[in-house]
Coordinates of C-alpha atoms (C1' of nucleotides) in Angstrom, one line a residue:
Chain N
M698 CA 0.0 0.0 0.0
L699 CA 1.1 3.5 -0.7
D700 CA 1.5 6.2 1.9
Q701 CA -1.8 8.0 2.3
R702 CA 0.2 11.2 3.0
L703 CA 1.9 10.9 -0.3
V704 CA -1.5 10.6 -2.0
R705 CA -2.6 13.8 -0.3
D706 CA 0.6 15.8 -0.7
N707 CA 2.2 14.6 -3.9
P708 CA -0.2 12.7 -6.1
D709 CA 1.8 13.7 -9.2
L710 CA 4.8 11.8 -8.1
I711 CA 2.6 8.6 -7.8
T712 CA 1.0 9.2 -11.2
R713 CA 4.5 9.6 -12.7
E714 CA 5.9 6.5 -11.1
L715 CA 2.9 4.4 -11.9
E716 CA 3.2 5.5 -15.5
R717 CA 6.6 3.9 -15.5
R718 CA 4.7 0.6 -14.8
G719 CA 2.5 1.4 -17.8
L720 CA -0.5 2.4 -15.7
N721 CA -2.5 5.4 -16.3
V722 CA -4.1 6.4 -13.0
D723 CA -5.8 9.7 -12.3
L724 CA -5.1 10.4 -8.7
Q725 CA -7.1 13.6 -8.4
P726 CA -10.3 12.0 -7.1
L727 CA -8.3 10.0 -4.6
Q728 CA -6.4 13.0 -3.4
K729 CA -9.7 14.9 -3.1
N730 CA -11.2 12.1 -1.1
A731 CA -8.1 12.0 1.2
Q732 CA -8.3 15.7 1.8
V733 CA -12.1 15.7 2.5
Q734 CA -11.6 12.7 4.8
R735 CA -9.0 14.6 6.8
S736 CA -11.2 17.7 7.1
L737 CA -14.1 15.6 8.2
E738 CA -11.9 13.9 10.8
E739 CA -10.8 17.3 12.0
Q740 CA -14.3 18.6 12.5
R741 CA -15.4 15.3 14.1
S742 CA -12.6 15.2 16.6
T743 CA -13.2 18.8 17.6
L744 CA -16.8 18.1 18.3
Q745 CA -16.0 15.0 20.1
G746 CA -13.7 17.0 22.3
E747 CA -16.6 19.3 23.2
S748 CA -18.8 16.3 23.9
N749 CA -16.2 14.8 26.2
R750 CA -15.9 18.0 28.1
I751 CA -19.7 18.1 28.7
G752 CA -19.6 14.5 29.9
K753 CA -16.9 15.2 32.3
Q754 CA -18.6 18.3 33.6
V755 CA -21.8 16.3 34.3
G756 CA -19.7 13.8 36.2
I757 CA -18.1 16.5 38.3
L758 CA -21.5 18.1 39.1
I759 CA -23.1 14.9 40.2
K760 CA -20.1 13.9 42.3
S761 CA -20.3 17.3 44.1
G762 CA -23.9 16.6 45.0
A763 CA -26.0 18.2 42.2
S764 CA -29.3 16.5 41.5
P765 CA -29.2 14.6 38.2
S766 CA -32.5 16.3 37.3
S767 CA -31.2 19.8 38.0
Q768 CA -31.6 22.4 35.4
E769 CA -27.9 22.8 34.9
I770 CA -27.5 19.1 34.1
E771 CA -30.6 19.0 31.9
E772 CA -29.1 21.8 29.9
L773 CA -25.8 20.0 29.5
R774 CA -27.7 16.8 28.4
R775 CA -29.5 18.7 25.7
E776 CA -26.2 20.2 24.5
G777 CA -24.6 16.8 24.5
N778 CA -27.4 15.3 22.5
K779 CA -27.1 18.0 19.9
I780 CA -23.4 17.4 19.5
K781 CA -24.0 13.7 19.3
Q782 CA -26.2 14.1 16.3
K783 CA -23.7 16.2 14.5
V784 CA -20.9 13.7 15.3
A785 CA -23.0 10.8 14.0
L786 CA -23.6 12.7 10.7
L787 CA -19.9 13.4 10.2
E788 CA -19.0 9.9 11.2
E789 CA -21.2 8.4 8.6
Q790 CA -19.8 10.5 5.8
E791 CA -16.3 9.9 7.0
K792 CA -16.7 6.2 7.2
E793 CA -18.0 5.9 3.7
L794 CA -15.1 8.0 2.4
S795 CA -12.4 6.1 4.2
I796 CA -13.7 2.7 3.2
N797 CA -13.7 3.9 -0.4
L798 CA -10.3 5.4 0.0
Q799 CA -8.8 2.3 1.6
K800 CA -10.2 0.1 -1.2
Q801 CA -8.6 2.3 -3.8
L802 CA -5.3 2.5 -1.9
L803 CA -5.2 -1.2 -1.6
S804 CA -5.7 -1.6 -5.3
L805 CA -2.7 0.5 -6.3
P806 CA 0.6 -1.4 -6.9
N807 CA 3.9 -0.5 -5.5
L808 CA 6.0 2.2 -7.0
P809 CA 9.0 1.0 -9.0
S810 CA 12.4 1.5 -7.4
P811 CA 14.6 4.3 -9.0
Y812 CA 17.0 1.4 -9.9
C813 CA 14.3 -0.5 -11.8
P814 CA 14.9 -0.1 -15.5
D815 CA 12.0 1.4 -17.5
G816 CA 10.2 -0.8 -20.0
K817 CA 6.9 -1.8 -21.4
N818 CA 6.9 -5.6 -20.9
E819 CA 9.1 -8.6 -20.4
S820 CA 10.8 -8.0 -23.8
E821 CA 12.5 -5.1 -22.2
N822 CA 13.9 -7.0 -19.2
K823 CA 17.6 -6.8 -18.7
E824 CA 20.0 -9.7 -18.5
I825 CA 22.4 -9.0 -15.6
R826 CA 24.6 -12.0 -15.6
S827 CA 24.6 -15.7 -16.4
W828 CA 26.2 -18.8 -14.9
G829 CA 27.2 -22.2 -16.4
T830 CA 27.2 -23.5 -19.9
P831 CA 23.8 -24.6 -21.2
R832 CA 23.5 -28.0 -22.9
K833 CA 22.3 -27.4 -26.4
E834 CA 22.6 -30.8 -28.2
K835 CA 19.9 -31.7 -30.7
S836 CA 17.1 -34.1 -29.7
L837 CA 17.3 -33.7 -26.0
L838 CA 14.2 -35.0 -24.3
K839 CA 11.7 -32.9 -22.3
H840 CA 11.5 -33.6 -18.6
W841 CA 8.1 -35.3 -18.8
E842 CA 9.4 -37.6 -21.5
I843 CA 12.4 -38.5 -19.3
A844 CA 10.1 -38.9 -16.3
D845 CA 7.6 -41.1 -18.1
A846 CA 10.3 -43.5 -19.0
L847 CA 11.6 -43.5 -15.4
G848 CA 8.2 -43.6 -13.8
L849 CA 8.7 -40.4 -11.8
F850 CA 5.2 -39.0 -11.8
D851 CA 1.7 -39.6 -13.0
S852 CA -0.3 -36.7 -14.4
E853 CA -3.2 -38.7 -15.9
R854 CA -4.2 -40.5 -12.7
S855 CA -4.0 -37.2 -10.9
V856 CA -6.9 -35.9 -12.8
R857 CA -8.9 -38.7 -11.1
I858 CA -7.7 -37.5 -7.7
A859 CA -8.1 -33.8 -8.3
Q860 CA -8.1 -32.3 -11.8
S861 CA -5.7 -31.3 -14.5
R862 CA -2.5 -29.4 -13.5
F863 CA -1.9 -31.7 -10.6
V864 CA 0.7 -34.5 -10.4
T865 CA 1.4 -37.4 -8.2
L866 CA 5.1 -38.0 -7.7
L867 CA 6.0 -41.6 -7.8
N868 CA 8.9 -43.6 -6.5
H869 CA 12.2 -41.9 -7.4
G870 CA 10.3 -38.8 -8.4
A871 CA 8.8 -38.5 -4.9
R872 CA 12.1 -39.3 -3.4
L873 CA 13.9 -36.7 -5.5
E874 CA 11.4 -34.0 -4.5
R875 CA 11.9 -34.8 -0.9
A876 CA 15.7 -34.7 -1.3
L877 CA 15.5 -31.3 -3.0
I878 CA 13.4 -29.8 -0.3
N879 CA 15.8 -31.0 2.4
F880 CA 18.8 -30.0 0.4
M881 CA 17.6 -26.4 -0.1
L882 CA 16.5 -26.0 3.5
D883 CA 19.8 -27.3 4.8
L884 CA 21.8 -25.0 2.5
H885 CA 19.9 -21.9 3.6
T886 CA 19.8 -22.7 7.3
K887 CA 23.5 -23.1 7.2
K888 CA 23.7 -19.5 6.0
G889 CA 21.7 -18.4 9.0
Y890 CA 18.1 -18.5 7.8
L891 CA 15.6 -19.5 10.4
E892 CA 13.5 -22.4 9.1
V893 CA 9.7 -22.0 9.5
M894 CA 6.8 -24.2 8.5
P895 CA 3.8 -22.0 8.5
P896 CA 0.1 -22.8 8.0
V897 CA -0.8 -23.1 4.3
L898 CA -4.4 -22.0 4.9
V899 CA -4.3 -18.3 5.4
N900 CA -7.0 -15.7 6.2
S901 CA -7.8 -12.8 4.0
A902 CA -6.0 -10.3 6.2
S903 CA -2.8 -12.2 5.5
L904 CA -3.4 -12.1 1.7
T905 CA -4.2 -8.4 1.9
G906 CA -1.1 -7.8 3.9
S907 CA 1.2 -9.2 1.3
G908 CA -0.6 -7.8 -1.6
Q909 CA -2.6 -10.7 -3.1
L910 CA -5.9 -9.2 -2.1
P911 CA -8.0 -7.4 -3.1
K912 CA -6.9 -7.5 -6.7
F913 CA -5.9 -11.1 -7.3
A914 CA -8.7 -13.0 -5.6
E915 CA -9.2 -15.1 -8.7
E916 CA -5.6 -16.4 -8.5
S917 CA -6.1 -18.2 -5.1
F918 CA -8.2 -21.2 -4.0
R919 CA -10.7 -20.3 -1.3
C920 CA -12.3 -22.4 1.3
A921 CA -16.0 -21.6 0.8
D922 CA -17.1 -22.0 4.4
D923 CA -14.3 -20.1 6.1
D924 CA -12.3 -17.0 5.8
L925 CA -9.4 -19.1 4.7
W926 CA -7.5 -19.5 1.4
L927 CA -4.8 -21.9 0.2
T928 CA -1.6 -20.0 0.2
P929 CA -0.2 -19.2 -3.2
T930 CA 3.3 -18.7 -1.8
A931 CA 5.0 -18.9 1.6
E932 CA 5.5 -15.1 1.3
V933 CA 1.9 -14.7 2.5
P934 CA 2.1 -16.6 5.9
V935 CA 5.7 -15.4 6.5
T936 CA 4.8 -11.8 6.1
S937 CA 1.9 -12.3 8.5
L938 CA 4.2 -13.9 11.0
H939 CA 5.0 -10.4 12.1
R940 CA 1.8 -8.6 11.1
N941 CA 1.0 -5.8 13.6
E942 CA 4.3 -6.0 15.3
I943 CA 7.0 -3.7 16.2
I944 CA 10.3 -5.5 15.8
P945 CA 13.1 -4.3 18.0
L946 CA 15.9 -2.7 16.0
E947 CA 18.5 -5.1 17.3
Q948 CA 16.5 -8.1 16.0
L949 CA 16.8 -7.0 12.3
P950 CA 17.4 -8.4 9.9
L951 CA 15.1 -11.4 10.3
R952 CA 15.8 -14.0 7.7
Y953 CA 13.4 -16.9 7.2
V954 CA 13.4 -19.9 5.0
A955 CA 10.0 -21.6 4.6
Y956 CA 9.1 -24.8 2.8
T957 CA 5.4 -24.9 1.8
P958 CA 3.3 -26.4 -0.9
C959 CA 1.8 -23.5 -2.9
F960 CA -1.6 -23.4 -4.6
R961 CA -2.5 -21.3 -7.6
R962 CA -5.5 -21.3 -9.9
E963 CA -3.4 -20.2 -12.9
A964 CA -6.5 -18.4 -14.2
G965 CA -5.8 -17.2 -17.7
S966 CA -3.1 -19.6 -18.6
Y967 CA -5.2 -22.2 -20.3
G968 CA -3.2 -24.2 -22.7
K969 CA 0.2 -23.0 -21.4
D970 CA 2.6 -25.6 -20.1
T971 CA 0.0 -28.2 -19.9
R972 CA 2.5 -31.0 -19.6
G973 CA 5.1 -31.7 -17.0
L974 CA 6.0 -30.0 -13.8
I975 CA 6.2 -26.4 -14.9
R976 CA 2.8 -25.0 -14.2
L977 CA 0.7 -26.8 -11.6
H978 CA -2.1 -25.9 -9.3
Q979 CA -0.1 -27.3 -6.4
F980 CA 3.7 -27.2 -6.2
N981 CA 6.4 -27.2 -3.6
K982 CA 8.5 -24.2 -3.0
V983 CA 11.3 -23.2 -0.6
E984 CA 10.9 -19.5 0.0
L985 CA 13.4 -17.0 1.4
Y986 CA 12.0 -14.0 3.3
W987 CA 13.7 -11.0 4.9
F988 CA 12.5 -8.3 7.3
V989 CA 15.1 -5.6 7.2
H990 CA 15.8 -2.0 8.3
P991 CA 14.8 0.3 5.5
E992 CA 18.4 1.3 4.8
E993 CA 19.5 -2.2 4.4
S994 CA 17.1 -3.3 1.7
L995 CA 19.3 -2.5 -1.3
D996 CA 22.1 -4.7 -0.1
A997 CA 19.7 -7.3 1.2
H998 CA 18.2 -7.6 -2.3
E999 CA 21.6 -8.5 -3.8
Q1000 CA 22.1 -11.0 -0.9
I1001 CA 18.8 -12.8 -1.1
T1002 CA 19.3 -13.1 -4.9
S1003 CA 22.7 -14.5 -4.4
D1004 CA 21.4 -17.0 -1.8
A1005 CA 18.9 -18.3 -4.3
E1006 CA 21.6 -18.5 -6.9
S1007 CA 23.7 -20.6 -4.6
I1008 CA 21.2 -23.4 -4.9
L1009 CA 21.4 -23.4 -8.7
Q1010 CA 25.2 -23.4 -8.5
A1011 CA 25.3 -26.2 -6.1
L1012 CA 23.0 -28.2 -8.4
E1013 CA 25.2 -27.3 -11.4
L1014 CA 22.2 -25.8 -13.2
P1015 CA 23.1 -23.1 -15.7
Y1016 CA 21.0 -20.0 -15.3
R1017 CA 20.8 -16.3 -16.0
V1018 CA 19.8 -13.4 -13.8
I1019 CA 17.2 -11.1 -15.3
E1020 CA 16.3 -7.7 -13.9
L1021 CA 12.6 -7.1 -14.6
C1022 CA 11.7 -3.8 -16.2
T1023 CA 9.0 -1.5 -14.7
G1024 CA 6.3 -2.9 -17.0
D1025 CA 6.9 -6.5 -15.8
L1026 CA 7.1 -5.9 -12.1
G1027 CA 4.7 -7.8 -9.8
F1028 CA 2.1 -5.9 -7.8
S1029 CA 4.0 -5.7 -4.5
A1030 CA 7.5 -5.5 -5.9
S1031 CA 9.5 -2.3 -6.4
R1032 CA 12.4 -4.1 -7.9
T1033 CA 12.9 -7.8 -9.0
Y1034 CA 15.6 -10.1 -10.2
D1035 CA 14.3 -13.3 -11.8
L1036 CA 16.5 -16.4 -11.9
E1037 CA 15.9 -18.3 -15.1
V1038 CA 17.2 -21.9 -15.3
W1039 CA 18.2 -23.5 -18.6
L1040 CA 15.9 -26.3 -19.7
P1041 CA 17.8 -28.2 -22.3
G1042 CA 14.8 -30.3 -23.5
A1043 CA 12.7 -27.2 -23.9
G1044 CA 15.7 -25.3 -25.3
A1045 CA 14.8 -22.3 -23.2
F1046 CA 15.3 -20.4 -20.0
R1047 CA 12.5 -20.7 -17.5
E1048 CA 11.8 -18.7 -14.4
I1049 CA 12.7 -20.7 -11.3
S1050 CA 13.0 -17.9 -8.7
S1051 CA 11.8 -14.4 -8.4
C1052 CA 13.7 -12.2 -5.9
S1053 CA 11.9 -9.0 -5.0
T1054 CA 12.3 -6.1 -2.7
C1055 CA 8.9 -4.6 -1.7
N1056 CA 10.4 -1.8 0.4
D1057 CA 7.7 -0.6 2.8
F1058 CA 4.7 -1.7 0.6
Q1059 CA 3.9 -4.9 2.4
A1060 CA 5.1 -3.5 5.8
R1061 CA 2.5 -0.7 5.5
R1062 CA -0.3 -3.1 4.6
S1063 CA 0.7 -5.5 7.4
S1064 CA 1.8 -2.8 9.9
I1065 CA 5.3 -4.1 10.5
R1066 CA 7.5 -1.6 12.1
T1067 CA 10.7 -1.1 14.1
K1068 CA 11.4 1.5 16.7
E1069 CA 14.1 4.1 16.1
G1070 CA 14.5 6.3 19.2
K1071 CA 11.0 7.6 20.0
S1072 CA 9.4 7.0 16.7
T1073 CA 8.3 3.9 14.8
R1074 CA 9.4 3.3 11.2
L1075 CA 8.1 0.8 8.7
I1076 CA 10.6 -1.9 7.9
H1077 CA 11.3 -3.3 4.4
T1078 CA 10.5 -6.8 3.2
L1079 CA 12.1 -9.0 0.6
N1080 CA 11.2 -12.4 -0.8
G1081 CA 12.8 -14.8 -3.2
S1082 CA 12.2 -18.4 -4.2
G1083 CA 15.1 -20.6 -3.1
L1084 CA 13.8 -22.4 -5.2
A1085 CA 10.6 -23.7 -6.9
V1086 CA 11.1 -27.4 -6.3
G1087 CA 9.1 -28.8 -9.2
R1088 CA 10.9 -26.6 -11.8
T1089 CA 14.2 -27.5 -10.2
M1090 CA 13.4 -31.2 -10.7
A1091 CA 12.4 -30.5 -14.3
A1092 CA 15.8 -28.7 -14.9
L1093 CA 17.7 -31.5 -13.2
L1094 CA 16.1 -34.2 -15.4
E1095 CA 16.6 -32.3 -18.6
T1096 CA 20.1 -31.3 -17.7
G1097 CA 21.3 -34.6 -16.4
Q1098 CA 19.7 -36.8 -19.1
Q1099 CA 21.9 -39.5 -20.5
S1100 CA 21.5 -41.3 -23.9
D1101 CA 20.6 -44.5 -22.1
G1102 CA 17.5 -42.9 -20.5
S1103 CA 19.1 -42.5 -17.1
V1104 CA 19.6 -39.2 -15.4
L1105 CA 22.9 -38.1 -13.8
L1106 CA 22.3 -35.9 -10.7
P1107 CA 24.8 -33.4 -9.3
E1108 CA 27.1 -34.6 -6.7
A1109 CA 25.7 -32.3 -4.0
L1110 CA 22.5 -34.3 -4.1
V1111 CA 24.0 -37.6 -3.4
P1112 CA 23.8 -37.3 0.4
Y1113 CA 20.1 -36.4 0.0
Y1114 CA 19.0 -38.6 -2.8
G1115 CA 21.2 -41.5 -2.0
S1116 CA 22.6 -42.0 -5.4
Q1117 CA 23.9 -40.0 -8.3
L1118 CA 21.9 -41.8 -10.9
I1119 CA 18.2 -42.2 -11.6
Q1120 CA 17.8 -45.4 -13.6
P1121 CA 15.0 -47.2 -15.3
Q1122 CA 13.6 -50.0 -13.1
Chain X
rG1090 C1' -19.6 -31.3 18.3
rG1091 C1' -21.5 -30.8 23.9
rA1092 C1' -20.8 -28.1 28.8
rG1093 C1' -18.3 -24.2 31.3
rA1094 C1' -14.7 -20.0 32.0
rG1095 C1' -12.4 -16.0 30.0
rG1096 C1' -10.2 -12.0 26.5
rU1097 C1' -7.6 -5.0 30.0
rG1098 C1' -0.7 -1.7 28.3
rG1099 C1' 5.8 -5.7 26.7
rC1100 C1' 4.1 -9.2 30.7
rC1101 C1' 1.1 -10.2 35.4
rG1102 C1' -3.1 -8.0 37.3
rA1103 C1' -7.0 -4.3 39.6
rG1104 C1' -11.1 -1.9 37.8
rU1105 C1' -19.2 -3.4 37.0
rG1106 C1' -21.5 3.8 34.5
rG1107 C1' -18.5 9.7 35.8
rU1108 C1' -12.3 14.1 35.1
rC1109 C1' -9.9 6.0 33.3
rG1110 C1' -5.2 5.7 28.5
rA1111 C1' -6.6 2.9 32.7
rA1112 C1' -4.3 1.5 40.2
rG1113 C1' -0.5 -1.9 41.7
rG1114 C1' 3.4 -5.2 40.5
rC1115 C1' 7.1 -7.2 37.1
rG1116 C1' 10.2 -6.0 33.1
rC1117 C1' 12.9 -2.1 30.5
rA1118 C1' 15.5 2.9 30.3
rG1119 C1' 17.6 7.2 32.7
rC1120 C1' 19.3 9.4 37.2
rA1121 C1' 20.9 9.0 42.5
rC1122 C1' 23.5 6.0 46.0
rU1123 C1' 28.4 2.5 45.3
rG1124 C1' 35.4 1.7 44.4
rG1125 C1' 32.2 -1.4 41.1
rA1126 C1' 27.9 -4.3 41.4
rA1127 C1' 23.5 -6.1 44.0
rA1128 C1' 19.8 -4.1 46.9
rU1129 C1' 17.3 0.6 47.4
rG1130 C1' 15.1 5.4 45.9
rC1131 C1' 13.4 8.8 42.2
rU1132 C1' 11.8 9.7 37.2
rG1133 C1' 10.2 7.8 32.7
rU1134 C1' 8.2 3.8 29.8
rA1135 C1' 1.8 2.1 24.2
rU1136 C1' 0.0 2.9 19.2
rA1137 C1' -2.5 5.6 15.3
rG1138 C1' -4.4 10.2 13.2
rG1139 C1' -4.8 15.7 13.5
rG1140 C1' -2.5 20.8 15.2
rG1141 C1' 2.2 23.3 16.7
rC1142 C1' 9.3 25.3 15.2
rA1143 C1' 9.0 23.2 19.9
rA1144 C1' 7.6 22.3 24.9
rC1145 C1' 3.0 20.5 24.1
rU1146 C1' -2.0 19.6 22.7
rC1147 C1' -6.7 17.4 20.6
rU1148 C1' -9.1 12.7 19.0
rA1149 C1' -9.3 7.4 18.9
rU1150 C1' -7.9 2.6 20.9
rC1151 C1' -9.3 -2.1 27.4
rG1152 C1' -10.6 -9.0 21.4
rA1153 C1' -13.9 -6.9 16.8
rG1154 C1' -18.4 -4.5 15.3
rG1155 C1' -23.1 -2.4 16.6
rG1156 C1' -26.5 -0.4 20.6
rU1157 C1' -28.1 2.3 25.3
rU1158 C1' -26.3 7.0 27.8
rC1159 C1' -24.7 13.9 28.6
rG1160 C1' -20.8 10.1 29.8
rA1161 C1' -19.0 2.9 28.6
rA1162 C1' -13.1 -1.1 30.1
rU1163 C1' -17.7 -1.3 33.0
rC1164 C1' -24.7 -2.3 30.7
rC1165 C1' -27.2 -4.8 26.1
rC1166 C1' -26.7 -7.4 21.1
rU1167 C1' -23.7 -9.9 17.2
rC1168 C1' -19.2 -12.0 15.8
rC1169 C1' -14.1 -13.7 16.6
rC1170 C1' -10.5 -15.9 19.6
rU1171 C1' -8.3 -18.4 24.0
rC1172 C1' -8.6 -21.9 28.1
rU1173 C1' -10.8 -26.3 30.9
rC1174 C1' -13.7 -30.8 30.9
rC1175 C1' -16.3 -34.5 27.8
rG1176 C1' -16.8 -36.7 22.9
rC1177 C1' -14.2 -37.5 18.2
rC1178 C1' -9.5 -37.7 15.9
rA1179 C1' -3.6 -37.8 12.9

RNA sequence: GGAGAGGUGGCCGAGUGGUCGAAGGCGCAGCACUGGAAAUGCUGUAUAGGGGCAACUCUAUCGAGGGUUCGAAUCCCUCCCUCUCCGCCA
């Protein structure tokens, strides 16, 4: 959420910055609303002050022995009632305005960072660096072809269980998934991340706090009878871990790593990536999340990205780092690096991690602050996948595929998977 | 799911209509005492939004939302949550 004061005092700046995202937002009505709301609030609180004084005076009179039906008190009662009516009227107008205002504010995306390169869409994203040498032989298999032959997962039967875009991991596939999760968690916790396993059903306040609501309700699965949703990413519960908190300065930065399944409706991507592990309604992800002092977020962003990269490097998976341009930024992000892993079978780079700094956007929505001297200050939040597990498996299969149909895994996985080779039964 | 109890400041805990943002204690910070510390004493110690250069000041907040009243932490209604016992259950 954007700062309401900024809306009031400098709407042009917001308009200008949102234009960088390709949005055309007229903030004049919003600014007007914010100003009117403040003036109503001013009037109301002045009146309320008068009313409070009357109430106190009656109290004093009665305590000093005046009869409750004395003329003086009757007079004060009448006066109090008059004020009460005025206050009620103002309150009604103010409430309607601020509900409206809040709704509009919650629908505006974050402003792009000054470092975020301008651009219309993903075609204008910038490659920052790359790592490793992609396999580019002809006739390499796609991961689902390799997996089919090895019996690693079953998509068709999963339709029986749920619907399309679900998989059941089988045998070595299930084992590899488990190995990857442990491998990633271990690597990150060794670097000082605190491991958490949060609820994957989250309430709407949590989704609002991290930016998924109100705008992206159609992207998440909802439990019809409760105010609960299946989390689309661990970013949601982990943000809310500290919602409405003041975190002592000396505790920052807080760095969490969370493994959770993630659930997404993938509305609007019919026909895209219908096979394999790339785009599922349910997938596993290990997520990195930082709560940092506002002045640390720039460095933290580099660090969280590099922590995500370290998994790809340990798994010997070639990748490149892309900086998203303003037009491709996610709703809550002010700056984002995507890690794209090379999929030899597909012959393409695919996103496997997205590392974003949200500055104070989520912190304001979730009211997460720290204390500096006498005043409180919103902290900054960052998140990054470290990594999407299913896509990691896809990359491992395609990258390690051998001509005999087996798959050679990176050495780092041996202690976790138990072998360096996945072989046909 | 059934029965009961309860939600007050960082924590404990008083407060059942009247200058209550809320006694007291603990914790924390500063000061005093000390060679230093402990103990002791004094002072301070919530958040948000307005106004003021500032000292400061106004408003709101006692789980949430409504209501009664000149006045609500206190009374009434609805909801949420927590705890205990029973049942069920991984």
